[in-house]
CSV table of C-alpha atoms in Angstrom, one decimal:
chain,number,residue,atom,x,y,z
A,1,MET,CA,28.0,154.6,131.0
A,2,ARG,CA,26.8,154.3,127.9
A,3,GLN,CA,29.7,156.4,125.9
A,4,ASN,CA,32.3,154.6,128.1
A,5,VAL,CA,30.5,150.9,126.9
A,6,PHE,CA,30.7,152.3,123.0
A,7,GLU,CA,33.9,153.3,123.2
A,8,LYS,CA,35.7,149.9,124.5
A,9,ASP,CA,33.7,148.6,121.4
A,10,SER,CA,35.3,150.9,119.2
A,11,ASP,CA,38.8,150.0,120.4
A,12,TRP,CA,37.5,146.0,120.3
A,13,GLN,CA,36.3,146.0,117.1
A,14,LYS,CA,39.8,147.8,116.0
A,15,PHE,CA,41.8,145.4,117.4
A,16,CYS,CA,40.2,142.4,115.7
A,17,LEU,CA,40.7,144.3,112.4
A,18,ILE,CA,44.3,145.0,112.9
A,19,VAL,CA,44.6,141.0,113.9
A,20,TRP,CA,42.5,140.2,110.6
A,21,LEU,CA,44.6,142.3,107.8
A,22,THR,CA,47.9,140.9,109.2
A,23,LEU,CA,46.6,137.4,108.8
A,24,SER,CA,45.5,138.1,105.2
A,25,CYS,CA,48.6,139.9,104.4
A,26,SER,CA,50.3,136.8,105.9
A,27,LEU,CA,48.3,134.2,103.7
A,28,LEU,CA,48.7,136.7,101.0
A,29,LEU,CA,52.5,136.6,100.8
A,30,SER,CA,52.9,132.9,101.6
A,31,LEU,CA,50.8,132.3,98.2
A,32,ILE,CA,53.0,134.5,96.1
A,33,PRO,CA,55.8,132.2,94.4
A,34,ALA,CA,59.6,132.9,95.6
A,35,SER,CA,61.5,135.2,92.6
A,36,THR,CA,63.1,133.2,90.8
A,37,SER,CA,66.6,134.5,91.7
A,38,SER,CA,66.4,133.8,94.9
A,39,SER,CA,65.2,130.1,94.1
A,40,ARG,CA,67.7,129.4,91.2
A,41,THR,CA,71.4,128.2,92.0
A,42,LYS,CA,73.7,130.4,90.6
A,43,LYS,CA,75.2,128.8,87.2
A,44,TYR,CA,78.9,129.2,86.5
A,45,ILE,CA,79.9,129.1,82.8
A,46,PRO,CA,83.5,128.4,81.6
A,47,VAL,CA,84.7,130.9,78.7
A,48,ASP,CA,84.7,127.8,76.2
A,49,GLN,CA,80.9,127.1,76.9
A,50,LYS,CA,80.4,130.7,76.4
A,51,LEU,CA,82.2,130.6,73.1
A,52,GLU,CA,80.7,127.8,72.1
A,53,ILE,CA,77.0,129.2,72.6
A,54,VAL,CA,78.1,132.7,70.8
A,55,GLN,CA,79.6,130.8,67.8
A,56,ASP,CA,75.9,128.9,67.5
A,57,TYR,CA,74.3,131.9,67.7
A,58,LEU,CA,76.2,133.6,65.0
A,59,LYS,CA,76.3,130.7,62.4
A,60,SER,CA,72.6,130.2,62.9
A,61,ASN,CA,71.5,134.2,62.1
A,62,GLY,CA,68.5,133.5,65.0
A,63,SER,CA,66.8,134.8,67.9
A,64,ALA,CA,69.7,135.2,70.6
A,65,TYR,CA,65.9,134.1,72.7
A,66,SER,CA,65.9,130.9,70.8
A,67,ILE,CA,69.5,130.1,71.5
A,68,ALA,CA,68.9,131.7,75.1
A,69,LYS,CA,66.3,129.0,75.7
A,70,ARG,CA,68.3,126.2,73.9
A,71,HIS,CA,71.3,126.6,75.9
A,72,ASN,CA,69.4,127.3,79.3
A,73,VAL,CA,70.8,131.1,79.7
A,74,GLN,CA,69.2,134.2,79.6
A,75,THR,CA,68.7,136.1,76.9
A,76,SER,CA,70.8,139.0,77.8
A,77,GLN,CA,73.7,136.7,78.6
A,78,VAL,CA,73.8,135.8,74.9
A,79,ILE,CA,73.9,139.2,73.9
A,80,GLN,CA,76.6,140.2,76.0
A,81,TRP,CA,78.8,137.4,75.2
A,82,ALA,CA,78.8,137.9,71.5
A,83,LYS,CA,79.8,141.7,72.1
A,84,ILE,CA,83.0,140.5,73.4
A,85,HIS,CA,83.4,137.0,71.1
A,86,GLU,CA,87.0,137.7,70.3
A,87,LYS,CA,87.9,138.2,73.9
A,88,LEU,CA,86.3,134.9,74.9
A,89,LYS,CA,88.0,133.2,72.1
A,90,ALA,CA,91.5,134.8,73.2
A,91,THR,CA,90.9,133.8,76.5
A,92,ALA,CA,89.4,129.9,75.9
A,93,GLU,CA,92.7,129.1,73.4
A,94,ASN,CA,95.0,130.3,77.1
A,95,ASP,CA,92.5,128.7,79.6
A,96,PRO,CA,89.4,126.9,78.5
A,97,LYS,CA,87.7,126.5,81.7
A,98,LYS,CA,88.1,130.2,83.2
A,99,LEU,CA,84.9,131.7,84.6
A,100,THR,CA,85.3,135.9,83.3
A,101,VAL,CA,88.3,137.3,80.4
A,102,ASN,CA,89.0,140.0,82.6
A,103,ALA,CA,92.5,139.3,83.8
A,104,GLY,CA,91.6,139.8,87.9
A,105,PRO,CA,93.8,141.4,89.8
A,106,ALA,CA,97.4,142.7,88.8
A,107,ILE,CA,100.2,140.3,90.0
A,108,ALA,CA,102.1,142.0,93.0
A,109,LYS,CA,105.6,142.6,92.3
A,110,PRO,CA,105.7,140.7,89.0
A,111,HIS,CA,109.6,140.9,89.1
A,112,VAL,CA,109.1,138.0,92.2
A,113,GLU,CA,107.4,135.9,90.6
A,114,LYS,CA,109.2,136.2,87.6
A,115,ALA,CA,112.7,134.9,89.5
A,116,VAL,CA,110.5,132.7,91.8
A,117,LEU,CA,109.3,130.9,88.1
A,118,ASP,CA,113.1,130.8,86.5
A,119,TYR,CA,113.7,129.7,89.8
A,120,TYR,CA,111.5,126.5,89.5
A,121,GLU,CA,112.1,125.6,86.1
A,122,GLU,CA,115.7,125.5,86.9
A,123,LEU,CA,115.1,122.9,89.3
A,124,GLN,CA,112.5,121.3,87.1
A,125,GLU,CA,115.1,120.7,84.5
A,126,ASN,CA,117.8,119.1,86.9
A,127,ASP,CA,114.9,116.4,87.9
A,128,LEU,CA,115.1,118.0,91.7
A,129,ALA,CA,111.5,118.0,93.7
A,130,VAL,CA,110.3,121.0,94.5
A,131,SER,CA,107.6,122.1,97.1
A,132,THR,CA,105.3,125.2,98.0
A,133,ARG,CA,107.5,126.1,101.3
A,134,MET,CA,110.7,126.6,98.9
A,135,LEU,CA,108.9,129.0,96.5
A,136,ILE,CA,108.0,131.2,100.0
A,137,VAL,CA,111.5,130.8,101.0
A,138,LYS,CA,113.0,131.8,97.7
A,139,ALA,CA,110.0,134.9,97.2
A,140,LYS,CA,110.9,135.7,100.7
A,141,SER,CA,114.7,135.5,100.0
A,142,ILE,CA,114.2,138.0,97.3
A,143,ASP,CA,111.7,140.2,98.6
A,144,ALA,CA,110.8,140.1,102.6
A,145,THR,CA,107.7,142.6,102.3
A,146,PHE,CA,106.5,140.5,99.3
A,147,HIS,CA,102.6,140.2,100.5
A,148,GLY,CA,103.9,141.6,103.8
A,149,GLY,CA,106.0,138.7,104.5
A,150,SER,CA,102.4,137.0,106.2
A,151,ILE,CA,103.3,133.5,105.9
A,152,GLU,CA,99.2,133.0,105.7
A,153,ARG,CA,99.3,135.4,102.8
A,154,LEU,CA,102.0,134.0,101.1
A,155,THR,CA,100.2,130.2,101.5
A,156,TYR,CA,97.2,132.0,99.4
A,157,TRP,CA,100.1,133.1,97.0
A,158,VAL,CA,102.1,130.3,96.5
A,159,TYR,CA,98.8,128.3,95.4
A,160,ASP,CA,97.2,131.1,92.9
A,161,PHE,CA,101.5,130.9,91.6
A,162,LEU,CA,100.9,127.5,90.6
A,163,GLU,CA,97.1,127.7,89.1
A,164,ARG,CA,98.7,130.7,87.4
A,165,TYR,CA,100.9,128.6,86.0
A,166,ASP,CA,99.4,125.7,85.1
A,167,LEU,CA,101.5,123.9,88.0
A,168,SER,CA,100.2,121.0,90.6
A,169,ILE,CA,101.5,119.1,93.1
A,170,ARG,CA,102.6,115.8,91.8
A,171,THR,CA,103.4,112.4,93.1
A,172,PRO,CA,106.4,111.7,91.3
A,173,THR,CA,106.7,108.9,88.5
A,174,ARG,CA,109.9,108.1,88.4
A,175,GLN,CA,113.6,108.7,91.2
A,176,SER,CA,116.7,108.3,90.1
A,177,GLN,CA,120.4,109.7,90.5
A,178,LYS,CA,120.0,110.8,86.8
A,179,THR,CA,118.5,113.8,85.1
A,180,SER,CA,115.7,112.7,82.9
A,181,GLN,CA,117.7,114.0,79.8
A,182,HIS,CA,121.1,112.6,80.7
A,183,LEU,CA,119.1,109.1,80.6
A,184,GLU,CA,117.3,110.3,77.6
A,185,GLU,CA,120.7,110.9,75.5
A,186,VAL,CA,121.9,107.6,76.4
A,187,LYS,CA,118.6,105.9,75.2
A,188,ASN,CA,118.7,107.9,71.9
A,189,ASP,CA,122.6,107.2,71.5
A,190,PHE,CA,121.7,103.3,72.3
A,191,LEU,CA,119.1,103.3,69.9
A,192,ASN,CA,120.8,105.2,67.5
A,193,HIS,CA,124.3,102.9,67.3
A,194,PHE,CA,121.6,99.5,67.8
A,195,ASN,CA,119.1,100.2,64.8
A,196,GLY,CA,122.1,101.2,62.1
A,197,ARG,CA,123.7,97.7,62.7
A,198,PHE,CA,120.4,96.3,61.2
A,199,LEU,CA,121.0,98.6,58.1
A,200,PRO,CA,122.9,97.4,54.4
A,201,PHE,CA,126.5,97.0,55.4
A,202,GLY,CA,125.5,96.8,59.1
A,203,THR,CA,127.4,93.9,61.5
A,204,LEU,CA,123.5,92.9,62.1
A,205,ALA,CA,122.1,93.3,58.7
A,206,ASN,CA,121.7,89.3,58.0
A,207,VAL,CA,120.0,88.1,61.6
A,208,PRO,CA,116.8,87.7,61.1
A,209,LEU,CA,114.5,89.8,63.0
A,210,GLU,CA,112.8,86.5,64.6
A,211,ASN,CA,116.5,86.0,66.0
A,212,VAL,CA,116.8,89.0,67.7
A,213,VAL,CA,115.2,88.2,71.6
A,214,ASN,CA,114.5,90.6,74.2
A,215,MET,CA,114.5,88.5,78.0
A,216,ASP,CA,113.6,90.1,81.4
A,217,GLU,CA,113.0,89.0,84.9
A,218,THR,CA,110.3,90.3,86.5
A,219,THR,CA,109.1,89.7,90.2
A,220,VAL,CA,105.9,87.5,90.5
A,221,TYR,CA,104.3,87.8,94.1
A,222,PHE,CA,101.9,84.9,95.5
A,223,GLU,CA,99.5,87.6,96.5
A,224,PRO,CA,99.0,90.8,95.8
A,225,ASP,CA,99.6,93.5,99.1
A,226,ILE,CA,96.0,93.9,101.0
A,227,LEU,CA,95.0,97.2,101.3
A,228,THR,CA,91.2,97.1,101.8
A,229,THR,CA,88.5,93.6,102.2
A,230,ILE,CA,84.8,93.5,102.6
A,231,ALA,CA,83.6,93.1,106.1
A,232,LYS,CA,80.3,93.5,108.0
A,233,LYS,CA,79.3,97.4,108.7
A,234,GLY,CA,80.1,98.3,112.2
A,235,SER,CA,83.1,95.9,112.9
A,236,LYS,CA,85.6,96.4,115.3
A,237,THR,CA,88.0,93.7,113.9
A,238,VAL,CA,88.6,92.9,110.4
A,239,PRO,CA,90.9,90.4,110.0
A,240,ALA,CA,93.0,89.4,106.9
A,241,ARG,CA,95.7,86.3,106.5
A,242,LYS,CA,98.6,87.2,104.5
A,243,CYS,CA,101.4,84.5,103.1
A,244,SER,CA,103.6,83.2,105.7
A,245,SER,CA,106.2,83.0,103.5
A,246,ASN,CA,109.4,85.4,104.3
A,247,VAL,CA,109.7,85.6,100.6
A,248,PRO,CA,106.4,85.8,98.9
A,249,ARG,CA,107.8,85.9,95.7
A,250,VAL,CA,109.0,84.0,92.5
A,251,THR,CA,111.4,85.3,89.9
A,252,CYS,CA,110.2,84.9,86.2
A,253,CYS,CA,112.3,85.0,83.2
A,254,LEU,CA,110.1,86.3,79.4
A,255,ALA,CA,112.1,86.2,76.5
A,256,VAL,CA,110.2,87.4,73.4
A,257,THR,CA,111.5,87.4,69.8
A,258,CYS,CA,111.0,90.6,67.9
A,259,THR,CA,108.3,88.8,65.4
A,260,GLY,CA,106.5,88.4,68.8
A,261,MET,CA,107.3,84.8,69.4
A,262,LYS,CA,107.7,83.2,72.9
A,263,LEU,CA,109.9,81.4,74.2
A,264,PRO,CA,109.1,79.2,77.5
A,265,PRO,CA,109.1,80.9,80.7
A,266,PHE,CA,112.3,80.2,83.3
A,267,VAL,CA,110.6,80.7,86.9
A,268,VAL,CA,113.2,81.0,89.7
A,269,PHE,CA,111.1,79.8,93.3
A,270,LYS,CA,113.0,79.9,96.4
A,271,GLY,CA,114.8,77.1,98.1
A,272,VAL,CA,117.9,74.9,97.7
A,273,PRO,CA,119.1,74.0,94.1
A,274,GLY,CA,118.5,70.7,93.4
A,275,ALA,CA,116.7,69.6,96.8
A,276,ARG,CA,113.5,67.8,96.2
A,277,ILE,CA,111.4,71.6,95.7
A,278,VAL,CA,112.5,71.4,92.5
A,279,ILE,CA,111.9,68.1,91.0
A,280,HIS,CA,108.2,68.1,92.9
A,281,ALA,CA,107.5,71.3,91.0
A,282,THR,CA,108.8,70.0,87.8
A,283,SER,CA,106.9,67.5,87.3
A,284,ARG,CA,103.7,70.1,87.7
A,285,SER,CA,105.1,73.3,85.9
A,286,ASN,CA,102.5,72.4,82.8
A,287,GLY,CA,105.3,73.8,80.5
A,288,LEU,CA,106.9,75.9,82.7
A,289,LEU,CA,111.0,75.8,83.2
A,290,ILE,CA,112.0,75.9,87.0
A,291,THR,CA,115.0,75.9,88.7
A,292,CYS,CA,115.5,77.3,92.7
A,293,GLN,CA,117.6,79.7,94.3
A,294,GLU,CA,118.2,80.6,98.5
A,295,ASN,CA,116.2,83.7,97.8
A,296,ALA,CA,114.5,83.5,94.5
A,297,TRP,CA,116.9,85.7,92.7
A,298,MET,CA,118.5,85.4,88.8
A,299,ASP,CA,122.2,85.1,90.0
A,300,PHE,CA,125.5,83.6,87.4
A,301,ARG,CA,124.0,80.4,88.5
A,302,THR,CA,120.3,80.8,87.0
A,303,THR,CA,121.3,82.7,84.2
A,304,GLN,CA,123.5,79.9,83.2
A,305,ALA,CA,120.4,77.6,84.0
A,306,TRP,CA,118.0,79.5,81.7
A,307,ILE,CA,120.8,79.6,79.2
A,308,ASP,CA,120.6,75.9,79.1
A,309,ALA,CA,117.0,75.4,79.2
A,310,VAL,CA,115.9,78.2,77.0
A,311,TRP,CA,118.2,79.5,74.9
A,312,LYS,CA,120.3,76.7,73.8
A,313,PRO,CA,117.1,75.1,72.5
A,314,PHE,CA,116.3,78.1,70.8
A,315,VAL,CA,119.6,78.6,68.9
A,316,HIS,CA,119.4,75.4,67.5
A,317,GLY,CA,120.0,75.4,64.0
A,318,LYS,CA,120.3,79.2,63.7
A,319,GLU,CA,123.6,80.8,62.1
A,320,ALA,CA,123.1,84.2,64.0
A,321,THR,CA,121.5,85.1,67.1
A,322,VAL,CA,120.9,88.6,69.2
A,323,LEU,CA,120.2,88.6,72.9
A,324,LEU,CA,119.3,92.0,74.6
A,325,MET,CA,119.5,91.8,78.3
A,326,ASP,CA,119.2,94.1,80.9
A,327,ASP,CA,121.9,96.5,82.7
A,328,TYR,CA,122.3,93.4,85.4
A,329,LYS,CA,125.5,92.3,87.4
A,330,CYS,CA,124.9,88.6,86.7
A,331,HIS,CA,123.9,89.3,82.2
A,332,LYS,CA,127.8,91.8,82.3
A,333,LEU,CA,130.0,88.5,83.3
A,334,ALA,CA,133.0,87.6,81.1
A,335,SER,CA,131.4,83.5,81.5
A,336,VAL,CA,127.9,84.5,80.7
A,337,SER,CA,129.2,86.5,77.6
A,338,ASP,CA,131.4,83.8,76.3
A,339,ALA,CA,128.7,81.4,77.0
A,340,LEU,CA,126.2,82.8,74.5
A,341,SER,CA,129.7,83.0,71.9
A,342,GLU,CA,129.6,79.8,72.0
A,343,LEU,CA,125.9,79.8,70.7
A,344,SER,CA,126.8,82.2,67.8
A,345,THR,CA,125.0,85.1,70.2
A,346,GLU,CA,125.7,88.3,70.3
A,347,LEU,CA,124.6,90.0,73.6
A,348,GLU,CA,123.5,93.5,74.2
A,349,ILE,CA,123.1,95.0,77.4
A,350,LEU,CA,120.5,97.5,77.5
A,351,PRO,CA,121.5,101.2,79.7
A,352,GLY,CA,120.2,101.1,83.2
A,353,MET,CA,117.6,103.5,84.0
A,354,ASN,CA,115.9,103.1,81.1
A,355,ALA,CA,112.4,100.6,81.7
A,356,ASN,CA,110.9,101.6,78.4
A,357,HIS,CA,113.8,99.9,76.1
A,358,GLN,CA,111.9,96.4,77.6
A,359,THR,CA,108.1,96.5,78.4
A,360,LEU,CA,107.8,92.9,78.7
A,361,THR,CA,106.7,93.4,82.6
């Protein structure tokens, strides 16, 4: 009986010892700090930064340890990058933000990519919009087995294609029915012809620059488009009033000489010509010249009004003047040209679709 009691006591002691050892090990493990590699976030360093670190290391003639400490990298990394210095330099010239000097996986069927790139460049030269789907369809038309013909795999491929050739999806900044190359040729032809006339023995050689004026119209809205407003958080309804006018704008004619002198602004409001609104607005114009037109546009009548109100006072006493106007139908009327000729003014119409000729707006 006594022996059984001792055996039970021995088992109980073993059990307590095991529990104590387990708790002790757990406590010790909790006190050990986590390894640096597991707690530190992985740092990605582009090749241009790697090259900068290597160049700093080579110039300093110091230890790799001090350079690594200065740039917060590992000593082994500095030594490894120094060994591939030339590769880093070559890679940084082509793609400075690349993370590795390795070329990556080989391009699948390079001849297909070459054909797709040629296709893109041809469309781009003709100012035609290009989408990723167009590139995918083109690739499949060349080789139906390209990337297994899978739309999912081709979608991954097309974005890699854009990245590989430094392309991106952009919003067009200009839309036109003519190509940019054609417009560039028209612009250069006009500039060469017009500037040549101011050279010695040119037809405009004796016209001083203060007599050369650029005039353009610009639309001025009473208020900008409402995109956002400030309201209470959680508001279910966020109201914003807008202009009640059907034509919430005016047309403003601005003119400036080559020497920078500004002519008086000429503003066209919506209204009946000669009506009460013109008299009322003129009395409060604060130096602005004002008229009205049914749609607040520039037409022959308002163009003639600008000539009478702005241009005639400017050219008074001047022998010869030059007026640059945009390619607008009311500016090209014979009656407008004749009216300006009577004032010894030569009219030059700027070619259309070349907004950079006139930077007034």
